[in-house]
CSV table of N, CA, C and O in Angstrom, one decimal:
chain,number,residue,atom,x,y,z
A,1,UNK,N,-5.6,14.0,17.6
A,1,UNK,CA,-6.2,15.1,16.8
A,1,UNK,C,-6.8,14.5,15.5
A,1,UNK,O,-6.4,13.5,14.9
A,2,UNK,N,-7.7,15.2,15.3
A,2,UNK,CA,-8.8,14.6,14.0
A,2,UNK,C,-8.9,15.8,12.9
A,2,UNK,O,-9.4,16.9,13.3
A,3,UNK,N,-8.5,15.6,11.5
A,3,UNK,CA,-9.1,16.6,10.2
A,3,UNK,C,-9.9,16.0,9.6
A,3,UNK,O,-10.0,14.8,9.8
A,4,UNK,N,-10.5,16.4,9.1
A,4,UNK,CA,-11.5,15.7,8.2
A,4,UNK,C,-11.1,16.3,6.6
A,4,UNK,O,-10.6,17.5,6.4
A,5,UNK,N,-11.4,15.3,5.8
A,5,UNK,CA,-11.1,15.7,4.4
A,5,UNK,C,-11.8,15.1,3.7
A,5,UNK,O,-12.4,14.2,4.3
A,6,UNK,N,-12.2,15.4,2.1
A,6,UNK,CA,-13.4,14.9,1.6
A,6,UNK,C,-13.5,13.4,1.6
A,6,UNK,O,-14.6,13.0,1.8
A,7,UNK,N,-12.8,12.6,1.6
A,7,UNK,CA,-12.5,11.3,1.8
A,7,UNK,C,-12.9,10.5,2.9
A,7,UNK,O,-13.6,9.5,2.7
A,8,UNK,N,-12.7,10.6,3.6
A,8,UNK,CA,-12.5,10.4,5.2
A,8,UNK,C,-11.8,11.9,6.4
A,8,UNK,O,-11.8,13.1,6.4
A,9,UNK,N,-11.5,10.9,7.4
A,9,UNK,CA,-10.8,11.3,8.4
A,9,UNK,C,-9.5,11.1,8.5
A,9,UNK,O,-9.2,9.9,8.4
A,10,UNK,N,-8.0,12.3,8.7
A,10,UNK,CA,-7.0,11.8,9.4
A,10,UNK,C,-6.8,11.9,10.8
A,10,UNK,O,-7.5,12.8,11.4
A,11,UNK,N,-6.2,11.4,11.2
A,11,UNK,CA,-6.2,11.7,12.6
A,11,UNK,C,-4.4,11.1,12.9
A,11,UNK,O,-3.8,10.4,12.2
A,12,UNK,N,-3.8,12.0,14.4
A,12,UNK,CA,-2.7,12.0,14.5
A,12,UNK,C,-2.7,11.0,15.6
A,12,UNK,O,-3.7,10.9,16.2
A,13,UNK,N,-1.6,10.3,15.8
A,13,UNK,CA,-1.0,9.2,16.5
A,13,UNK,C,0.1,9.7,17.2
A,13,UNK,O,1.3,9.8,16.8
A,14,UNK,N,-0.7,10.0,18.7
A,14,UNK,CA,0.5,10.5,19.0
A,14,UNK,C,1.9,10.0,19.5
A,14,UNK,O,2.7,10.8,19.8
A,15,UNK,N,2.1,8.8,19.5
A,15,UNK,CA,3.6,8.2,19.6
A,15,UNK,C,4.0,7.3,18.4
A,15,UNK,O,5.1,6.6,18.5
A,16,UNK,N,3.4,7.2,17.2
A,16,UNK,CA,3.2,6.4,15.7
A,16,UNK,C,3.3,7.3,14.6
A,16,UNK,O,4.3,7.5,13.9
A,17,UNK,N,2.4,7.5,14.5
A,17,UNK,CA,2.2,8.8,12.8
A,17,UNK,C,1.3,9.4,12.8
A,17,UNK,O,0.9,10.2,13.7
A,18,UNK,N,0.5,9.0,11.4
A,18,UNK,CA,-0.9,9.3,11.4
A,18,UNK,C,-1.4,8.2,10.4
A,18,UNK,O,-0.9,7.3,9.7
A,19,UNK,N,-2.9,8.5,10.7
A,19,UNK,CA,-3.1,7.4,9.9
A,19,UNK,C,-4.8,8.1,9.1
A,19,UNK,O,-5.2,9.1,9.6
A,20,UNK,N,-5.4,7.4,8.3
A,20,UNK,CA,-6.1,7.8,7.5
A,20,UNK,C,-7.6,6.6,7.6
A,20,UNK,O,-7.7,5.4,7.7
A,21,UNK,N,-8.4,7.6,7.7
A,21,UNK,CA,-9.8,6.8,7.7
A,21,UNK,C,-10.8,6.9,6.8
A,21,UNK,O,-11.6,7.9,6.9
A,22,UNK,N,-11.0,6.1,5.9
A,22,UNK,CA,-11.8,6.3,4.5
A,22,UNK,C,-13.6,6.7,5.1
A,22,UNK,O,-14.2,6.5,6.2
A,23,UNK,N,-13.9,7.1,4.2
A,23,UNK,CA,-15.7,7.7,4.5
A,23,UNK,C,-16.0,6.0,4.5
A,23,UNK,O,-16.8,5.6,5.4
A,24,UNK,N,-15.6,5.1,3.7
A,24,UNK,CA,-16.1,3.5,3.4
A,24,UNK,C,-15.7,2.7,4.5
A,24,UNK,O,-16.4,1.7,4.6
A,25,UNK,N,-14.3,3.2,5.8
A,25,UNK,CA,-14.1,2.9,6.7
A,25,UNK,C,-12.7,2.0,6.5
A,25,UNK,O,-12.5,1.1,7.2
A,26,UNK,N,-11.9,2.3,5.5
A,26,UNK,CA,-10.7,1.7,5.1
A,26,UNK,C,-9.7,2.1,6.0
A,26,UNK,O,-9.4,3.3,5.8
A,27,UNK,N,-8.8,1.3,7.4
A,27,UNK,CA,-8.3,2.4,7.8
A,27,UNK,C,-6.3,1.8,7.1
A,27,UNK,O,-5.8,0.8,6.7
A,28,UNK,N,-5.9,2.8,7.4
A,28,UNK,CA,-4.4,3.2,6.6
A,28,UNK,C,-4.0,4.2,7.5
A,28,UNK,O,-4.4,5.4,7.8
A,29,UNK,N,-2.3,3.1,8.3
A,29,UNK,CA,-1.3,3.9,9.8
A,29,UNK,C,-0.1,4.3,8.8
A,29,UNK,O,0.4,3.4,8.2
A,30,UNK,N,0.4,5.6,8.6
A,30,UNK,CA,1.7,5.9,8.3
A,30,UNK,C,2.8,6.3,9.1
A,30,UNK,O,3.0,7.4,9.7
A,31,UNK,N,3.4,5.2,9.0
A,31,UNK,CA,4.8,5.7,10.2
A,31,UNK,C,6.0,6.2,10.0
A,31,UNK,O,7.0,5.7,9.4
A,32,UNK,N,5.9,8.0,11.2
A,32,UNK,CA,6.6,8.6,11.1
A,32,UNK,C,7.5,7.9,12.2
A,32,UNK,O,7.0,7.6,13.2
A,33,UNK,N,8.9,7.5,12.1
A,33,UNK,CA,9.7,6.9,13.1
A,33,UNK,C,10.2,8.4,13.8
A,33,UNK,O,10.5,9.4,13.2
A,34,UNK,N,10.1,8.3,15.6
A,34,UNK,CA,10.5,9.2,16.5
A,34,UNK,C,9.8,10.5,16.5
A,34,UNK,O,10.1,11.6,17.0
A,35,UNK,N,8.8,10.2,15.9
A,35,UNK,CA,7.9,11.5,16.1
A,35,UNK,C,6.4,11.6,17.1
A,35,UNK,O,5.9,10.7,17.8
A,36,UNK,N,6.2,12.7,17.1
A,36,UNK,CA,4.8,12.8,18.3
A,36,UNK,C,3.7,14.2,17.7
A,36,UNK,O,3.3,15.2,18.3
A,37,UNK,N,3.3,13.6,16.3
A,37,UNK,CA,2.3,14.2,16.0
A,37,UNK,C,1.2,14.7,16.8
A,37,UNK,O,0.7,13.9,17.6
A,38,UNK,N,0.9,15.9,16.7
A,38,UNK,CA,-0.3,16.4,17.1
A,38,UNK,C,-0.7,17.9,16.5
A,38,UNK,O,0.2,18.6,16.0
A,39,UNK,N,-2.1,18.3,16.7
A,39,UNK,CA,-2.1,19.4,16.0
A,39,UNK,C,-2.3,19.7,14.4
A,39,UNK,O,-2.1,20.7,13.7
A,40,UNK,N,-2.9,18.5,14.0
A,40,UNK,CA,-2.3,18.0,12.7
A,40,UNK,C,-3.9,18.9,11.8
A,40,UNK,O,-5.0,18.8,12.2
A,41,UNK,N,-3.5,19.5,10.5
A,41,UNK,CA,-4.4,20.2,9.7
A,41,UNK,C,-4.0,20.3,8.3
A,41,UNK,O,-2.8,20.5,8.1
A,42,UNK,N,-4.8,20.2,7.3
A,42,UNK,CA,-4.7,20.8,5.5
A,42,UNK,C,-4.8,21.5,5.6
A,42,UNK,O,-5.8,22.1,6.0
A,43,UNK,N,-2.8,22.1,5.0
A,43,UNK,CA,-3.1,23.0,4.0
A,43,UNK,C,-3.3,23.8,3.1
A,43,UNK,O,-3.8,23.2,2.1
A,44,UNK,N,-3.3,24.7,3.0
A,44,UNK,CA,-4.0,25.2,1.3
A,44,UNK,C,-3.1,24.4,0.1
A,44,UNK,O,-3.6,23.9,-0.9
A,45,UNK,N,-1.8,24.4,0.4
A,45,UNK,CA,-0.9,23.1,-0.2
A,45,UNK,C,-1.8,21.4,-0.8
A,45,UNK,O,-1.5,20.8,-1.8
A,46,UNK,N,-2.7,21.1,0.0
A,46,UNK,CA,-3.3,20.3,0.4
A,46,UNK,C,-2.7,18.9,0.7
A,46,UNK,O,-2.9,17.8,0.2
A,47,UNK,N,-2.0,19.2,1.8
A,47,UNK,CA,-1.0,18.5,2.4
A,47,UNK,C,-1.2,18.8,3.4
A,47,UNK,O,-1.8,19.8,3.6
A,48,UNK,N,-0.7,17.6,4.7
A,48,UNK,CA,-1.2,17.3,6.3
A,48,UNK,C,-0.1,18.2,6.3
A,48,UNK,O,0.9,18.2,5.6
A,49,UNK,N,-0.6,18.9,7.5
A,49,UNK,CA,0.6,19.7,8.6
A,49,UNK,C,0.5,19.1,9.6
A,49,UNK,O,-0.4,18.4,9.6
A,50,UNK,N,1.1,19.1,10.6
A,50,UNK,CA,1.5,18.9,12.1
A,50,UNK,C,2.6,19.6,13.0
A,50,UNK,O,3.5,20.2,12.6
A,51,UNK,N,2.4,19.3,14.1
A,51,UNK,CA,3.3,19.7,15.5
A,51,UNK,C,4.1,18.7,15.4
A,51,UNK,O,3.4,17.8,15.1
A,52,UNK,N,5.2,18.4,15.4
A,52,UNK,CA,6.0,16.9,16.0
A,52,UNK,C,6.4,17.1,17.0
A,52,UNK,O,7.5,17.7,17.0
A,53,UNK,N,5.7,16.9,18.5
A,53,UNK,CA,6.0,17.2,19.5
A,53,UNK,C,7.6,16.6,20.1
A,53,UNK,O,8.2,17.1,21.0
A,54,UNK,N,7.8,15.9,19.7
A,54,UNK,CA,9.0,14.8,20.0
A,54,UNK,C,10.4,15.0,19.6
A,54,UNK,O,11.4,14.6,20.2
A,55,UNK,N,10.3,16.1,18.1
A,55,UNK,CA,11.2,16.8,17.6
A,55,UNK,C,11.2,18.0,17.6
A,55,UNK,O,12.2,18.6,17.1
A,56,UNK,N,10.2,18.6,18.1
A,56,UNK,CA,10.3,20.4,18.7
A,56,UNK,C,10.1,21.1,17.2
A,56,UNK,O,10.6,22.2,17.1
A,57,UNK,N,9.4,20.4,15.9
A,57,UNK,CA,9.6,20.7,14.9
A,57,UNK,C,7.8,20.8,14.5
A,57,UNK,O,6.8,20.7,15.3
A,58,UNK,N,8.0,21.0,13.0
A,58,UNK,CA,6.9,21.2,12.0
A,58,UNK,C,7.0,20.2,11.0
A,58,UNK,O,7.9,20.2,10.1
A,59,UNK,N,5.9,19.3,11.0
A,59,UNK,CA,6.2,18.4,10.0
A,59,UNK,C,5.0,18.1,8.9
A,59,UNK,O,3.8,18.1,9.1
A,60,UNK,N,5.6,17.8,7.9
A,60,UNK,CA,4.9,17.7,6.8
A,60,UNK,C,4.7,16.6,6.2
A,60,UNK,O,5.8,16.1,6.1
A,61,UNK,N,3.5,15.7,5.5
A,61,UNK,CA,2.9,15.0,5.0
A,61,UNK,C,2.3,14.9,3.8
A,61,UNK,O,1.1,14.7,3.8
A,62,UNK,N,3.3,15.0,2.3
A,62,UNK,CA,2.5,14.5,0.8
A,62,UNK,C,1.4,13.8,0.7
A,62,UNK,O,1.5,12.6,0.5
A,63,UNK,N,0.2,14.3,0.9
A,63,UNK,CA,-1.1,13.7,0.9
A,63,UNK,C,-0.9,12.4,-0.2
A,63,UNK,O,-0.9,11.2,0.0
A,64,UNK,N,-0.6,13.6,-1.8
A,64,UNK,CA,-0.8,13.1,-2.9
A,64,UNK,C,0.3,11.8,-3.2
A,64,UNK,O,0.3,11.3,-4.4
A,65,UNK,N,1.2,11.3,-2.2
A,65,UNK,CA,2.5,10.5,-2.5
A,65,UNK,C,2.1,9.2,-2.2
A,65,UNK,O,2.6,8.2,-2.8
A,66,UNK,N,1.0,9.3,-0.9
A,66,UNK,CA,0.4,8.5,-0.2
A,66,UNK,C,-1.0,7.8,-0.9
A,66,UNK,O,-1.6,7.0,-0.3
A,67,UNK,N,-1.3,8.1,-1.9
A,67,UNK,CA,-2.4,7.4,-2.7
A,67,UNK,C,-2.0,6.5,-3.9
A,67,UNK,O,-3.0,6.0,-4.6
């Protein structure tokens, strides 16, 4: 799965994390250990949401923690 944000692209990884794709083409993998992202969208929080398919949960992503 693919969001788009003013910056670039994130996109979800479905057996890894997610990872981030600059408009300049910088890419950057963040790994969630035992998860199965998918589904993944900004918040009005402006923070990544996701499915974690792997944990039957809802998981969340600090955009701003990650910069």
């Amino acid at each position: 799965d693919v969001v788009s944000v003013s910056d670039g692209v994130w996109v979800a990884e479905d057996t890894i994390g997610v990872a981030h794709v600059s408009k300049l083409g910088a890419f950057k993998e963040y790994l969630i250990p035992g998860s199965g992202p998918t589904g993944i969208t900004i918040g009005s929080d402006n923070n990544l949401w996701f499915v974690d398919f792997n944990q039957n949960a809802i998981g969340k992503v600090l955009v701003n923690m990650l910069r």
